[in-house]
XYZ file of C-alpha atoms in Angstrom:
748
model
C 22.998 -24.426 2.653
C 19.354 -25.061 3.514
C 18.840 -21.323 4.114
C 20.481 -20.517 0.777
C 18.223 -23.048 -0.970
C 15.094 -21.409 0.379
C 16.342 -17.936 -0.489
C 16.936 -19.011 -4.079
C 13.564 -20.744 -4.158
C 11.862 -17.584 -2.957
C 13.481 -15.551 -5.738
C 12.339 -18.035 -8.341
C 8.670 -17.756 -7.410
C 6.672 -15.016 -9.066
C 5.611 -12.497 -6.471
C 1.985 -12.716 -7.568
C 2.044 -16.502 -6.975
C 3.811 -16.105 -3.644
C 1.028 -13.915 -2.279
C -1.493 -15.507 0.031
C -4.322 -13.298 1.158
C -4.796 -15.358 4.314
C -1.126 -14.982 5.236
C -0.887 -11.283 4.422
C -4.325 -9.835 5.059
C -6.533 -12.542 6.551
C -6.737 -10.658 9.857
C -8.222 -7.645 8.038
C -11.597 -9.345 7.641
C -14.441 -7.092 8.859
C -15.327 -7.721 12.497
C -18.887 -6.534 11.961
C -21.742 -9.021 11.663
C -23.444 -9.303 8.232
C -26.791 -8.109 9.581
C -25.151 -4.978 10.975
C -23.537 -4.276 7.603
C -26.884 -4.796 5.910
C -28.414 -2.203 8.218
C -25.583 0.245 7.449
C -26.015 -0.193 3.680
C -29.768 0.348 3.962
C -28.921 3.621 5.684
C -26.765 4.654 2.706
C -29.600 3.854 0.290
C -32.202 5.614 2.452
C -30.143 8.801 2.661
C -29.765 8.800 -1.107
C -33.241 7.960 -2.437
C -35.557 8.271 0.561
C -38.771 6.254 0.421
C -37.723 4.481 -2.768
C -35.226 2.564 -0.646
C -38.096 0.145 0.080
C -37.664 -1.246 -3.436
C -34.190 -2.582 -2.603
C -33.160 -5.560 -0.481
C -29.630 -6.100 0.787
C -28.023 -9.412 1.694
C -24.427 -9.718 2.941
C -22.867 -13.152 2.382
C -19.102 -12.972 3.102
C -18.357 -16.470 1.798
C -19.180 -15.518 -1.806
C -15.926 -13.601 -2.157
C -13.956 -14.737 -5.202
C -10.285 -15.282 -4.384
C -10.754 -12.779 -1.560
C -12.055 -10.168 -3.990
C -15.371 -8.483 -3.360
C -18.386 -9.702 -5.302
C -21.872 -8.298 -5.767
C -24.879 -9.443 -7.755
C -28.002 -7.437 -8.540
C -31.265 -9.143 -9.550
C -34.820 -7.941 -10.024
C -37.190 -10.346 -8.271
C -40.860 -9.430 -8.521
C -41.033 -5.756 -7.510
C -37.744 -5.724 -5.614
C -34.129 -5.296 -6.618
C -32.076 -7.707 -4.526
C -28.400 -6.942 -3.939
C -26.323 -9.857 -2.673
C -22.748 -8.984 -1.793
C -19.653 -10.197 0.014
C -19.406 -7.087 2.220
C -21.233 -3.894 3.082
C -18.996 -1.947 0.708
C -19.709 -4.400 -2.095
C -23.467 -4.097 -1.480
C -23.399 -0.281 -1.606
C -21.196 -0.519 -4.689
C -23.692 -2.884 -6.318
C -26.535 -0.475 -5.596
C -24.596 2.388 -7.164
C -23.623 0.229 -10.147
C -27.311 -0.408 -10.809
C -28.146 3.306 -10.560
C -25.272 4.265 -12.816
C -25.351 1.571 -15.492
C -29.079 0.796 -15.668
C -30.751 4.079 -14.650
C -28.187 6.648 -15.887
C -27.905 8.240 -12.467
C -24.919 10.178 -11.191
C -23.531 10.716 -7.683
C -20.557 13.024 -7.255
C -18.746 15.606 -5.137
C -20.484 18.262 -7.244
C -24.031 17.038 -6.714
C -26.345 14.195 -7.652
C -28.583 13.443 -10.602
C -30.967 10.713 -9.506
C -34.198 10.164 -11.377
C -35.868 6.813 -10.712
C -38.684 5.522 -12.921
C -41.897 4.278 -11.342
C -41.006 0.725 -12.382
C -37.389 -0.237 -11.906
C -35.807 -2.010 -14.911
C -34.977 -5.705 -14.869
C -31.438 -6.630 -13.954
C -29.457 -9.816 -13.431
C -25.732 -9.162 -13.197
C -22.717 -10.277 -11.176
C -19.526 -8.245 -10.767
C -16.223 -9.417 -9.289
C -13.753 -6.752 -8.180
C -10.432 -6.768 -10.011
C -8.292 -6.275 -6.908
C -8.255 -6.815 -3.168
C -8.218 -3.113 -2.329
C -9.805 0.083 -3.618
C -8.017 2.879 -1.764
C -8.949 6.502 -1.098
C -7.207 9.646 0.218
C -3.872 11.357 0.448
C -2.329 12.441 3.746
C -2.764 16.040 2.529
C -6.488 15.710 1.737
C -7.255 15.990 5.441
C -6.009 19.592 5.389
C -6.842 20.748 1.866
C -10.423 19.418 1.823
C -11.641 17.758 5.051
C -10.282 20.035 7.756
C -13.495 21.942 8.590
C -15.983 19.127 7.990
C -18.710 18.252 10.468
C -20.317 14.827 10.843
C -23.000 15.529 8.242
C -20.370 16.157 5.572
C -18.292 13.194 6.708
C -21.335 10.935 6.579
C -21.941 11.966 2.992
C -18.304 11.228 2.075
C -18.316 7.812 3.730
C -21.532 7.023 1.851
C -19.760 8.090 -1.339
C -16.771 5.859 -0.528
C -19.015 2.829 -0.073
C -21.093 3.589 -3.177
C -17.917 3.591 -5.252
C -16.500 0.431 -3.716
C -13.649 1.851 -1.617
C -12.699 -0.604 1.105
C -9.509 1.059 2.385
C -9.181 4.715 3.450
C -7.248 6.955 5.811
C -8.870 7.883 9.124
C -6.615 10.527 10.649
C -8.815 12.592 12.948
C -8.079 12.746 16.665
C -4.378 11.929 16.580
C -3.229 15.249 18.039
C -5.179 14.542 21.229
C -3.479 11.153 21.492
C -0.096 12.786 21.011
C -0.986 15.393 23.634
C -1.624 12.624 26.163
C 1.600 10.820 25.226
C 3.716 13.957 25.404
C 2.287 14.814 28.827
C 3.127 11.302 30.067
C 6.665 11.770 28.767
C 7.024 15.023 30.715
C 6.414 17.814 28.200
C 4.379 20.804 29.308
C 1.144 22.055 27.748
C 3.039 25.131 26.525
C 5.710 23.024 24.812
C 3.078 20.824 23.187
C 1.102 23.872 22.060
C 4.184 25.322 20.398
C 4.610 22.109 18.417
C 1.116 21.563 17.000
C 0.251 23.493 13.846
C -3.137 25.036 13.171
C -5.928 22.872 11.711
C -5.277 23.831 8.073
C -1.609 22.797 8.368
C -1.776 19.634 10.454
C -0.955 17.355 7.524
C 2.551 18.795 7.282
C 2.969 18.967 11.060
C 2.267 15.214 11.147
C 4.905 14.572 8.470
C 7.571 16.632 10.223
C 7.642 19.432 7.649
C 6.698 22.253 10.012
C 5.673 23.014 13.588
C 3.528 25.607 15.287
C 2.399 27.503 12.184
C -1.248 28.495 12.488
C -1.566 27.064 16.025
C -2.454 26.479 18.705
C -5.119 23.800 19.191
C -7.697 24.208 21.921
C -9.190 21.630 24.262
C -12.476 21.888 22.362
C -10.682 21.152 19.064
C -9.186 17.993 20.553
C -12.517 16.869 21.998
C -14.323 17.533 18.746
C -11.687 15.642 16.724
C -11.868 12.591 18.993
C -15.665 12.473 18.914
C -15.703 12.933 15.145
C -13.117 10.178 14.672
C -15.202 7.735 16.690
C -18.235 8.364 14.488
C -16.159 8.081 11.314
C -14.569 4.803 12.403
C -17.875 3.331 13.539
C -19.506 4.005 10.183
C -16.507 2.875 8.121
C -16.315 -0.383 10.039
C -20.069 -0.970 9.764
C -19.766 -0.718 5.989
C -16.644 -2.851 5.777
C -14.217 -0.030 4.940
C -10.851 -0.695 6.575
C -9.589 2.496 8.254
C -5.878 3.252 7.997
C -4.655 4.760 11.257
C -1.515 6.830 11.953
C 1.721 5.465 13.410
C 4.882 7.079 14.773
C 7.332 8.243 12.102
C 9.879 9.747 14.509
C 8.972 13.447 14.387
C 8.942 15.014 17.848
C 8.709 18.521 19.384
C 11.788 20.640 19.955
C 11.231 20.301 23.708
C 11.941 16.592 23.443
C 15.617 17.342 24.077
C 14.750 18.595 27.577
C 13.216 15.253 28.508
C 15.639 13.007 26.626
C 18.949 14.884 26.378
C 20.859 11.720 25.441
C 18.468 10.576 22.708
C 19.749 10.407 19.143
C 17.864 13.394 17.745
C 18.468 15.236 14.468
C 17.114 18.695 13.747
C 15.276 18.390 10.468
C 16.255 20.803 7.658
C 13.924 23.655 6.876
C 11.098 22.748 4.539
C 10.179 25.269 1.828
C 12.240 27.978 3.601
C 9.951 28.253 6.626
C 11.564 30.401 9.354
C 13.046 28.673 12.397
C 10.038 29.591 14.534
C 7.856 27.315 12.413
C 10.181 24.787 10.847
C 12.444 21.961 11.783
C 11.146 19.715 14.528
C 13.458 16.939 15.643
C 13.418 13.435 14.234
C 14.245 10.650 16.632
C 16.557 8.035 15.176
C 14.558 4.830 14.676
C 17.370 2.706 16.130
C 17.397 4.750 19.347
C 15.735 2.758 22.183
C 13.447 5.706 22.882
C 11.886 5.382 19.420
C 10.153 2.095 20.153
C 9.026 3.366 23.526
C 7.421 6.506 22.091
C 5.910 4.704 19.107
C 4.427 2.001 21.307
C 3.041 4.537 23.768
C 1.292 6.372 20.941
C -0.119 3.286 19.261
C -1.299 1.759 22.537
C -3.054 4.977 23.468
C -4.569 5.313 20.009
C -5.818 1.718 19.886
C -7.220 1.983 23.395
C -9.245 5.030 22.302
C -10.249 3.993 18.785
C -9.533 0.281 18.272
C -7.584 -0.901 15.254
C -7.890 -2.561 11.871
C -4.155 -3.295 11.675
C -3.022 -0.972 8.847
C -1.009 2.099 9.809
C 0.310 4.945 7.707
C 3.775 6.218 8.463
C 5.819 8.541 6.213
C 9.158 9.297 7.878
C 10.718 10.955 4.822
C 8.033 13.054 3.171
C 10.093 15.490 1.091
C 12.862 14.968 3.666
C 15.998 12.862 3.268
C 17.376 10.264 5.689
C 20.543 11.370 7.433
C 22.516 8.641 5.652
C 22.278 6.702 2.416
C 24.177 3.735 3.807
C 22.300 0.546 2.906
C 22.673 -1.021 6.343
C 21.425 2.182 7.945
C 18.340 2.262 5.709
C 17.578 -1.340 6.591
C 17.917 -0.608 10.310
C 15.566 2.364 9.926
C 12.935 0.234 8.229
C 13.138 -2.540 10.811
C 13.084 -0.136 13.752
C 10.086 1.850 12.557
C 8.153 -1.323 11.860
C 9.074 -2.754 15.253
C 7.313 0.172 16.973
C 4.162 -0.967 15.154
C 4.721 -4.698 15.526
C 5.483 -4.579 19.252
C 2.021 -3.148 19.835
C 0.139 -4.915 17.033
C 1.763 -8.142 15.744
C -0.705 -8.079 12.844
C 0.301 -4.526 11.937
C 0.934 -3.519 8.324
C 2.928 -0.397 7.471
C 1.377 1.646 4.675
C 3.940 3.918 3.040
C 3.241 6.668 0.537
C 5.722 6.011 -2.253
C 6.051 9.727 -3.002
C 9.565 9.780 -1.536
C 10.900 7.581 -4.371
C 9.621 10.023 -6.999
C 10.210 13.323 -5.192
C 13.778 12.498 -4.122
C 14.710 10.102 -6.911
C 18.375 11.162 -6.886
C 18.724 9.942 -3.314
C 16.460 6.910 -3.559
C 18.505 4.853 -5.947
C 17.278 1.371 -6.707
C 19.719 -0.141 -4.199
C 18.687 2.224 -1.417
C 14.989 1.750 -2.089
C 15.461 -2.013 -2.073
C 17.392 -1.925 1.198
C 14.613 0.057 2.825
C 11.647 -1.846 1.374
C 13.085 -5.296 2.033
C 13.990 -4.464 5.619
C 10.762 -6.117 6.819
C 8.857 -9.203 5.728
C 6.963 -9.349 2.466
C 3.429 -8.091 3.011
C 4.267 -6.015 6.071
C 4.807 -3.026 3.779
C 1.886 -1.817 1.679
C 3.221 0.805 -0.741
C 1.099 3.480 -2.386
C 2.508 4.139 -5.862
C 1.484 7.787 -6.018
C 0.944 9.436 -9.400
C 1.165 6.089 -11.154
C -1.147 7.425 -13.847
C 1.696 9.444 -15.385
C 4.886 8.489 -13.560
C 4.707 5.009 -11.980
C 7.477 3.800 -9.711
C 6.595 0.087 -9.723
C 8.298 -0.298 -13.111
C 11.528 1.241 -11.789
C 11.389 -0.565 -8.432
C 10.598 -4.066 -9.769
C 7.123 -4.049 -8.208
C 8.670 -2.614 -5.049
C 10.931 -5.634 -4.690
C 8.111 -8.000 -3.805
C 6.174 -5.755 -1.427
C 2.488 -5.392 -2.331
C 1.507 -2.026 -3.786
C -1.556 -0.034 -4.726
C -1.600 1.761 -8.092
C -2.716 5.308 -7.273
C -3.839 8.285 -9.314
C -2.576 11.435 -7.583
C -3.849 13.919 -10.189
C -4.345 16.973 -7.955
C -1.983 19.142 -5.945
C -3.155 21.656 -3.371
C -6.823 21.311 -4.250
C -6.279 23.689 -7.163
C -8.937 24.139 -9.823
C -8.303 23.734 -13.530
C -9.491 21.176 -16.063
C -6.883 18.466 -16.622
C -6.402 14.725 -16.561
C -4.874 11.749 -18.348
C -7.901 9.740 -19.446
C -6.014 7.565 -21.916
C -3.353 6.667 -19.339
C -6.010 5.787 -16.775
C -7.897 3.715 -19.315
C -4.870 1.579 -20.176
C -2.096 1.813 -17.593
C -3.943 0.089 -14.760
C -4.345 -3.022 -16.888
C -0.650 -2.888 -17.758
C 0.248 -2.710 -14.067
C -1.807 -5.812 -13.319
C -0.022 -7.695 -16.108
C 3.493 -6.462 -15.252
C 6.061 -9.217 -14.768
C 5.822 -10.564 -11.207
C 3.350 -7.805 -10.400
C 2.602 -7.342 -6.715
C -0.332 -5.023 -7.361
C -3.081 -5.617 -4.804
C -5.242 -2.564 -5.386
C -6.060 0.638 -7.216
C -6.761 3.974 -5.593
C -7.237 7.707 -5.858
C -4.970 9.968 -3.808
C -5.732 13.618 -4.654
C -4.308 16.290 -2.376
C -7.663 18.039 -2.720
C -11.076 16.921 -3.948
C -14.052 18.774 -5.503
C -12.490 19.167 -8.940
C -12.407 17.279 -12.275
C -14.888 14.658 -11.130
C -14.957 13.035 -14.570
C -11.407 11.748 -14.140
C -12.204 10.121 -10.812
C -15.408 8.630 -12.197
C -13.410 7.077 -15.030
C -10.793 5.636 -12.719
C -13.407 4.128 -10.393
C -14.796 2.223 -13.376
C -11.429 0.470 -13.527
C -12.254 -1.216 -10.216
C -14.486 -3.621 -12.171
C -13.846 -3.261 -15.916
C -12.036 -6.229 -17.461
C -10.700 -4.237 -20.416
C -10.251 -0.556 -21.362
C -13.350 1.457 -22.211
C -14.182 3.112 -25.534
C -13.495 6.629 -24.298
C -15.687 8.382 -26.858
C -18.651 6.296 -25.759
C -17.683 6.581 -22.115
C -17.530 10.402 -22.142
C -20.858 10.575 -24.015
C -22.450 8.291 -21.428
C -20.889 10.370 -18.662
C -22.656 13.477 -20.001
C -25.960 11.605 -20.101
C -25.615 10.313 -16.533
C -24.356 13.588 -15.105
C -27.199 15.657 -16.549
C -29.942 13.055 -16.801
C -30.644 13.865 -20.452
C -29.617 12.689 -23.904
C -28.327 15.808 -25.642
C -25.956 16.032 -28.592
C -24.445 19.322 -27.415
C -23.495 18.041 -23.947
C -21.976 14.956 -25.571
C -20.045 17.122 -28.024
C -18.810 19.297 -25.161
C -17.458 16.360 -23.191
C -15.765 14.781 -26.181
C -14.088 18.096 -26.964
C -12.835 18.129 -23.376
C -11.796 14.487 -23.695
C -9.538 15.219 -26.652
C -8.057 18.333 -25.046
C -7.813 19.019 -21.311
C -8.396 15.375 -20.393
C -5.842 14.017 -22.846
C -2.605 14.857 -21.040
C 0.137 12.400 -21.984
C 3.183 14.014 -20.399
C 4.970 13.038 -17.206
C 4.903 16.298 -15.244
C 2.417 17.178 -12.512
C -0.117 19.883 -13.303
C -0.122 22.416 -10.480
C -2.747 24.879 -11.685
C -0.258 27.631 -12.518
C -2.719 29.808 -14.368
C -1.824 33.442 -14.902
C -4.741 34.916 -12.955
C -3.899 33.070 -9.727
C -0.144 33.633 -9.706
C 1.733 36.389 -7.938
C 2.187 38.844 -10.851
C 5.672 39.242 -12.260
C 7.196 39.789 -15.667
C 9.035 36.478 -15.824
C 5.933 34.464 -15.026
C 5.698 30.820 -16.075
C 2.363 29.114 -16.600
C 1.402 25.505 -17.154
C 2.338 24.383 -20.633
C -0.785 23.726 -22.656
C -0.918 20.284 -24.235
C -4.187 20.983 -26.042
C -5.894 23.422 -28.358
C -7.525 26.298 -26.490
C -10.163 26.314 -29.229
C -11.451 22.947 -27.993
C -12.248 24.455 -24.601
C -13.849 27.486 -26.204
C -15.969 25.226 -28.440
C -16.954 23.012 -25.493
C -18.176 26.180 -23.771
C -20.238 27.000 -26.879
C -21.748 23.499 -26.876
C -22.768 23.757 -23.225
C -24.436 27.105 -23.835
C -26.293 25.649 -26.816
C -27.417 22.775 -24.615
C -28.660 25.239 -22.000
C -31.049 26.654 -24.616
C -32.538 23.204 -25.205
C -32.768 21.829 -21.660
C -36.069 22.737 -19.946
C -35.603 24.631 -16.694
C -37.259 21.819 -14.724
C -34.592 19.409 -16.025
C -31.626 21.735 -15.442
C -29.410 19.909 -12.950
C -27.022 21.280 -10.379
C -24.254 19.305 -12.068
C -24.860 21.008 -15.420
C -24.624 24.462 -13.874
C -21.439 23.512 -12.016
C -19.843 22.358 -15.275
C -20.960 25.437 -17.210
C -19.328 27.690 -14.622
C -16.229 25.482 -14.541
C -15.748 25.526 -18.321
C -16.424 29.289 -18.414
C -13.794 29.700 -15.708
C -11.313 27.615 -17.727
C -11.921 29.638 -20.875
C -11.415 32.923 -19.023
C -8.153 31.659 -17.564
C -6.907 30.726 -21.009
C -7.848 34.151 -22.332
C -5.997 35.716 -19.402
C -2.867 33.751 -20.353
C -3.117 35.197 -23.857
C -3.716 38.737 -22.587
C -0.702 38.564 -20.297
C 1.520 37.751 -23.280
C 0.108 40.802 -25.046
C 0.725 42.928 -21.937
C 4.292 41.675 -21.683
C 4.953 42.371 -25.372
C 3.453 45.868 -25.115
C 5.665 46.679 -22.125
C 8.852 45.334 -23.708
C 8.100 47.237 -26.911
C 7.331 50.416 -24.942
C 3.825 50.644 -26.439
C 1.946 52.544 -23.718
C -1.365 52.680 -25.631
C -1.424 48.914 -26.147
C -0.355 48.297 -22.545
C -3.223 50.381 -21.171
C -5.766 48.794 -23.495
C -4.711 45.229 -22.724
C -4.448 45.960 -19.004
C -7.989 47.331 -18.923
C -9.241 44.248 -20.787
C -7.386 41.968 -18.376
C -8.978 43.612 -15.315
C -12.378 43.507 -16.986
C -11.872 39.798 -17.556
C -11.217 39.353 -13.822
C -14.501 41.129 -13.095
C -16.251 38.664 -15.392
C -14.522 35.759 -13.666
C -15.685 37.031 -10.269
C -19.252 37.364 -11.502
C -19.541 33.882 -13.020
C -17.960 32.258 -9.967
C -20.368 34.103 -7.654
C -23.301 32.511 -9.467
C -22.605 28.966 -8.239
C -22.332 27.705 -4.682
C -19.375 25.469 -5.459
C -17.120 28.409 -6.331
C -17.630 30.631 -3.270
C -14.863 31.588 -0.859
C -17.568 31.934 1.807
C -18.042 28.171 1.921
C -14.439 27.622 2.994
C -14.148 30.469 5.473
C -17.578 30.080 7.036
C -17.141 26.343 7.534
C -13.955 27.127 9.463
C -15.670 29.736 11.618
C -18.694 27.545 12.338
C -16.722 24.919 14.246
C -14.990 27.452 16.514
C -16.105 27.610 20.146
C -14.721 31.036 21.125
C -14.221 34.379 19.350
C -10.448 33.892 19.521
C -10.667 30.406 18.025
C -12.907 31.758 15.264
C -10.190 34.246 14.322
C -7.480 31.581 14.415
C -9.492 29.255 12.200
C -10.357 32.001 9.722
C -6.701 32.992 9.545
C -5.783 29.352 8.875
C -8.373 29.138 6.109
C -7.266 32.381 4.447
C -3.540 31.699 4.673
C -3.603 28.167 3.282
C -5.206 29.204 -0.017
C -3.032 32.300 -0.456
C 0.350 32.842 1.191
C 0.687 29.312 2.619
C 3.082 30.408 5.319
C 3.913 33.581 7.212
C 5.884 35.084 4.328
C 4.466 33.314 1.301
C 6.724 30.274 1.575
C 4.440 28.218 -0.699
C 2.472 31.144 -2.080
C -0.437 30.206 -4.371
C 0.300 26.472 -4.181
C -3.294 25.867 -3.045
C -4.811 28.618 -5.185
C -8.557 28.568 -5.810
C -10.629 30.388 -8.423
C -13.376 31.330 -5.974
C -15.665 34.312 -5.882
C -14.302 36.609 -3.201
C -10.714 35.592 -3.819
C -10.808 36.998 -7.337
C -12.322 40.267 -6.154
C -10.285 40.847 -2.998
C -7.028 39.009 -3.652
C -6.198 38.220 -7.280
C -7.531 41.401 -8.910
C -5.901 43.809 -6.400
C -2.551 42.106 -6.974
C -2.894 42.594 -10.713
C -4.004 46.202 -10.304
C -0.783 47.005 -8.427
C 1.362 45.163 -10.969
C -0.274 46.658 -14.076
C -0.209 50.133 -12.554
C 3.532 49.751 -11.933
C 4.091 48.733 -15.573
C 2.097 51.764 -16.699
C 4.092 54.089 -14.419
C 7.345 52.631 -15.714
C 6.511 53.434 -19.340
C 4.878 56.759 -18.514
C 7.840 58.056 -16.497
C 10.439 56.170 -18.549
C 11.889 54.637 -15.375
C 12.879 51.013 -14.713
C 10.381 48.494 -13.407
C 11.536 47.036 -10.091
C 9.891 43.651 -9.514
C 11.052 43.384 -5.920
C 9.530 46.739 -5.009
C 6.237 45.797 -6.676
C 6.188 42.360 -5.031
C 6.798 43.917 -1.608
C 3.853 46.264 -2.145
C 1.635 43.388 -3.280
C 2.643 41.423 -0.196
C 1.937 44.193 2.302
C -1.116 45.758 0.667
C -2.895 42.639 -0.580
C -1.496 39.259 0.392
C -0.652 39.808 4.038
C -3.633 42.114 4.486
C -6.016 39.496 3.106
C -4.475 36.722 5.205
C -5.102 38.669 8.428
C -8.502 40.155 7.583
C -11.773 39.048 9.162
C -14.597 40.405 6.975
C -17.430 38.121 5.927
C -18.141 36.414 2.617
C -21.490 35.005 1.488
C -21.992 31.266 1.116
C -24.997 31.593 -1.190
C -24.758 32.263 -4.951
C -25.809 35.452 -6.733
C -26.995 35.674 -10.340
C -27.976 33.320 -13.145
C -25.013 31.233 -14.326
C -26.374 30.696 -17.838
C -27.165 34.356 -18.472
C -23.813 35.482 -17.046
C -21.879 32.912 -19.075
C -23.626 33.987 -22.282
C -22.881 37.634 -21.568
C -19.196 36.924 -20.930
C -18.890 34.828 -24.056
C -20.449 37.559 -26.162
C -18.002 40.053 -24.694
C -15.029 37.797 -25.403
C -16.328 37.238 -28.929
C -15.610 40.893 -29.582
C -11.951 40.280 -28.778
C -9.404 38.289 -30.737
C -10.379 34.614 -30.885
C -8.322 31.967 -29.138
C -5.217 30.935 -30.991
C -5.172 27.433 -32.464
């Protein structure tokens, strides 16, 4: 009866009141001394503004936290700006807040706009974070964006994390070397281990049990480099007060595991995305098998011994994979067993779970099954990431994940694809709704893109929600964004961004946008493209406004960020025009109008030439950046070829036979010229031949030719691409716009 009383009492207490930071997350306090964090933050400031860093003082005072939430204050005292903060992250965040809100500066993935006056303006403000956590990364970002990074690029990203207030982030490098050691201790051979590990560009899905071996193998130098890089990443994150999230064992093991443990309860995973047997379907070890805890503990002990720990571990056992049973007791046993492999090594361990499974496989994960799984361990031992909460939140369906704390996450991007889109109104309002939800267990807000370096405005807006107490006036916000990003007050740039705000950045649907633009899809007659939720004319007019602004901005004030955006909007407009042209091509073919087909086909290919030219004019849009960064970290000629093949395949075929073809498509100079245009040339030529000879069009025959002559050929080629831009972006954009002006205007 006493037990029943306490169970009923627990249910009657609002989850938000039941939370105690000390009970749940008290052990996550930074282990670094304040003076060491101060030194780390000064390093961030020095790298950003050089000698002007002398004008800023940093003081870390952990006790000023407000209800365990980060706090920073910024005050001008005499000739110095003094930043007092509860952590290193909060101090860097306070510095960036001052730059952004008082000096109209801008720091982004695309470049910086930092112009400091001789005399810094007066300031006296205090900001309290809205939530305990500000989270960053997706388990796929490590492959789509970070895979070829060196320390210099990682240092920049960690600086960026701190400047934007992130205090929780994945740190996944080096885990394959730890697994190699564990597998060797268990009795596997180097050959068997090598057959299991995927290549660098596909490790994210190898880690989640989706595939094995594709793009491999990994060399000793790769393992050594990954371990050394991870140590530097962790050291810097910890110095700044960013809690690293480390990997844990989810149950996925090599095929050769059956040789060592023939009696273990192993299930061959189903094929993922139709990958052939050679590259799919590792085994998953049943969590309630005694071997599971042994393997999981071996891995975590080895990992902690090498890298230390901060007590939060990511583990996704069912990423786009289903459990072998939907029985509620079974799901509870799974949850308890997986957590025990963490807890037996680290009693303070917290299991971070990406909540994607509840959305992706919603037919399986009924409310009862999700509850059985999520309540299998104590409240607070799960930390759930509500992925894509900006358009399709799960916390409302799952009753705030049945009492487990969660982080509201904007997913936004899939595959690192390019294309202007976002849900600014949802972001501006839905986070506040989540905080006020009945019995809300929200403990943080985060960004979880599969790939970065796109649509920075949407991320900038969301990061404002870390501190804003109410929604922003979006018209004012977008106008201010233009001013900060370009460092000028210009009516045309403001007009451009508000046109984009009301169009591409005003998505209010509930479906993910996957960048399915005509130009980057495998050509076929029954092609589907992303449904447009906006007027194409708004994009065209925003392009016009940016070009008008370029006539007014002096060359000495022309920022890198402006040129990036001009190319990006030009690229978007060309893609929209290509969508329109394809419809005309389709209609001409169906109607048997050979003259119209040839005319529209020629215009379409000419448009691709224009797209290649404008992309080549800006460093951000060069294929050479991606491929050359892969080649630079290789240590042997063979490894260089393997890495280049990884880089080429991921952004094109994504698999040996195009299993996820074009999922990670990129509108990059080099790809347009040598991959997208040749595919369209084959397709359009086949349509022309069909009408000319009055014979049927066979899609399969055309697709096979495209695969062999273009897609597979490109994936296995090794020729070089430049990583420096060619041409003047403004002049090229004007020329393209004039050319398009001679064609039919965009439809309303």
